Coordinates of C-alpha atoms in Angstrom, one line a residue:
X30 CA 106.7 97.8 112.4
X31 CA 110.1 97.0 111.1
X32 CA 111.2 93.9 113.0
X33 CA 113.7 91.7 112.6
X34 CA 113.5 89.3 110.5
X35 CA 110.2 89.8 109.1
X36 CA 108.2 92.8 109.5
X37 CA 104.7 93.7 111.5
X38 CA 101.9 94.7 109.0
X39 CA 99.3 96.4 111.9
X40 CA 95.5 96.3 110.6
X41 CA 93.1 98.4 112.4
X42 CA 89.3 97.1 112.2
X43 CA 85.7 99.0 113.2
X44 CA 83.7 97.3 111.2
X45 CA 82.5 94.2 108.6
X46 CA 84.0 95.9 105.1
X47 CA 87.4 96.8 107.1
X48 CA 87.5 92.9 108.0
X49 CA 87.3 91.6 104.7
X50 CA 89.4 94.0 103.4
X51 CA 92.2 93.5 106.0
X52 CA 91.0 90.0 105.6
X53 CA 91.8 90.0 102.1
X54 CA 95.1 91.9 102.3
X55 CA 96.3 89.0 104.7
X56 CA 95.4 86.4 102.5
X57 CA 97.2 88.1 99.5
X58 CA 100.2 88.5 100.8
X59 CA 100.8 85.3 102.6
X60 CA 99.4 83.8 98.9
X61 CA 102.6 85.9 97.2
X62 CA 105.1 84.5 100.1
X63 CA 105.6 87.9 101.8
X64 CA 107.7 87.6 105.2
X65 CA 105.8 89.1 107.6
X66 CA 103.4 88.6 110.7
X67 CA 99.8 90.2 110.5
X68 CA 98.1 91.5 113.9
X69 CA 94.6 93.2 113.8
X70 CA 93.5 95.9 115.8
X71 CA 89.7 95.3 116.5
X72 CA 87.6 98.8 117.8
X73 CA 85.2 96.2 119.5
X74 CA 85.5 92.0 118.8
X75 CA 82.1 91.8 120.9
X76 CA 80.0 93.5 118.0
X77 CA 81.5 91.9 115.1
X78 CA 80.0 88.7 113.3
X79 CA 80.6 85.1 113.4
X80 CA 81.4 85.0 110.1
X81 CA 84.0 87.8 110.2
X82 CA 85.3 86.7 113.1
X83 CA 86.0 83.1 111.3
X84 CA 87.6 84.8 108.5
X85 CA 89.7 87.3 110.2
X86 CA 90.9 84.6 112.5
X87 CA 91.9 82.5 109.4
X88 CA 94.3 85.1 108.1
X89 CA 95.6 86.8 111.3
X90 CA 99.0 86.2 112.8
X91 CA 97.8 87.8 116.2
X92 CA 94.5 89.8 117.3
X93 CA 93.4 92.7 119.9
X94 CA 89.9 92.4 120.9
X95 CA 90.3 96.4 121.3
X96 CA 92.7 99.7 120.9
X97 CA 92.7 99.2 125.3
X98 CA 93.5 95.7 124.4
X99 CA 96.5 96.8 122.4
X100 CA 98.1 99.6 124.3
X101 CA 97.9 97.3 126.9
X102 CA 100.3 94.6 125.3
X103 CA 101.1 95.6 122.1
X104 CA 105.2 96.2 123.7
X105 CA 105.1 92.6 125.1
X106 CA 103.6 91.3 122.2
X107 CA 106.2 92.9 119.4
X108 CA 108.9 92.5 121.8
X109 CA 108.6 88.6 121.7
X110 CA 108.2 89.3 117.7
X111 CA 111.9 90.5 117.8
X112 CA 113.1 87.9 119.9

């Protein structure tokens, strides 16, 4: 999502190796000074591990527990982004 003044990078997650990888991503570009603000998109938070949740958690701007989750607030959420 294109916002103003930094864009929305939206990371959808079903399981462990999307995690990392989104995980990774994150970390990368905050590493190389990108402007932007990372939210995740988890299928299900309940099923996923400790550890992932610990290193997601580290490198997210904002988290869904689930796709409900984020149709539910995802216009509040990015509205306030804008602001």
């Amino acid at each position: 999502f294109d916002i103003k003044p930094n864009p929305v990078y939206l990371f959808p997650v079903r399981n462990s190796s999307q995690i990392r990888m989104a995980t990774i991503s994150l970390l990368q570009f905050q590493r190389e000074g990108l402007p932007f603000k990372g939210h995740v998109v988890h299928d299900d938070f309940d099923s996923i591990t400790s550890k992932d949740r610990k290193l997601i958690t580290s490198a997210a701007d904002k988290q869904f527990i689930s796709l409900a989750n984020f149709k539910e607030h995802a216009r509040e959420v990015l509205s306030r982004e804008a602001a």
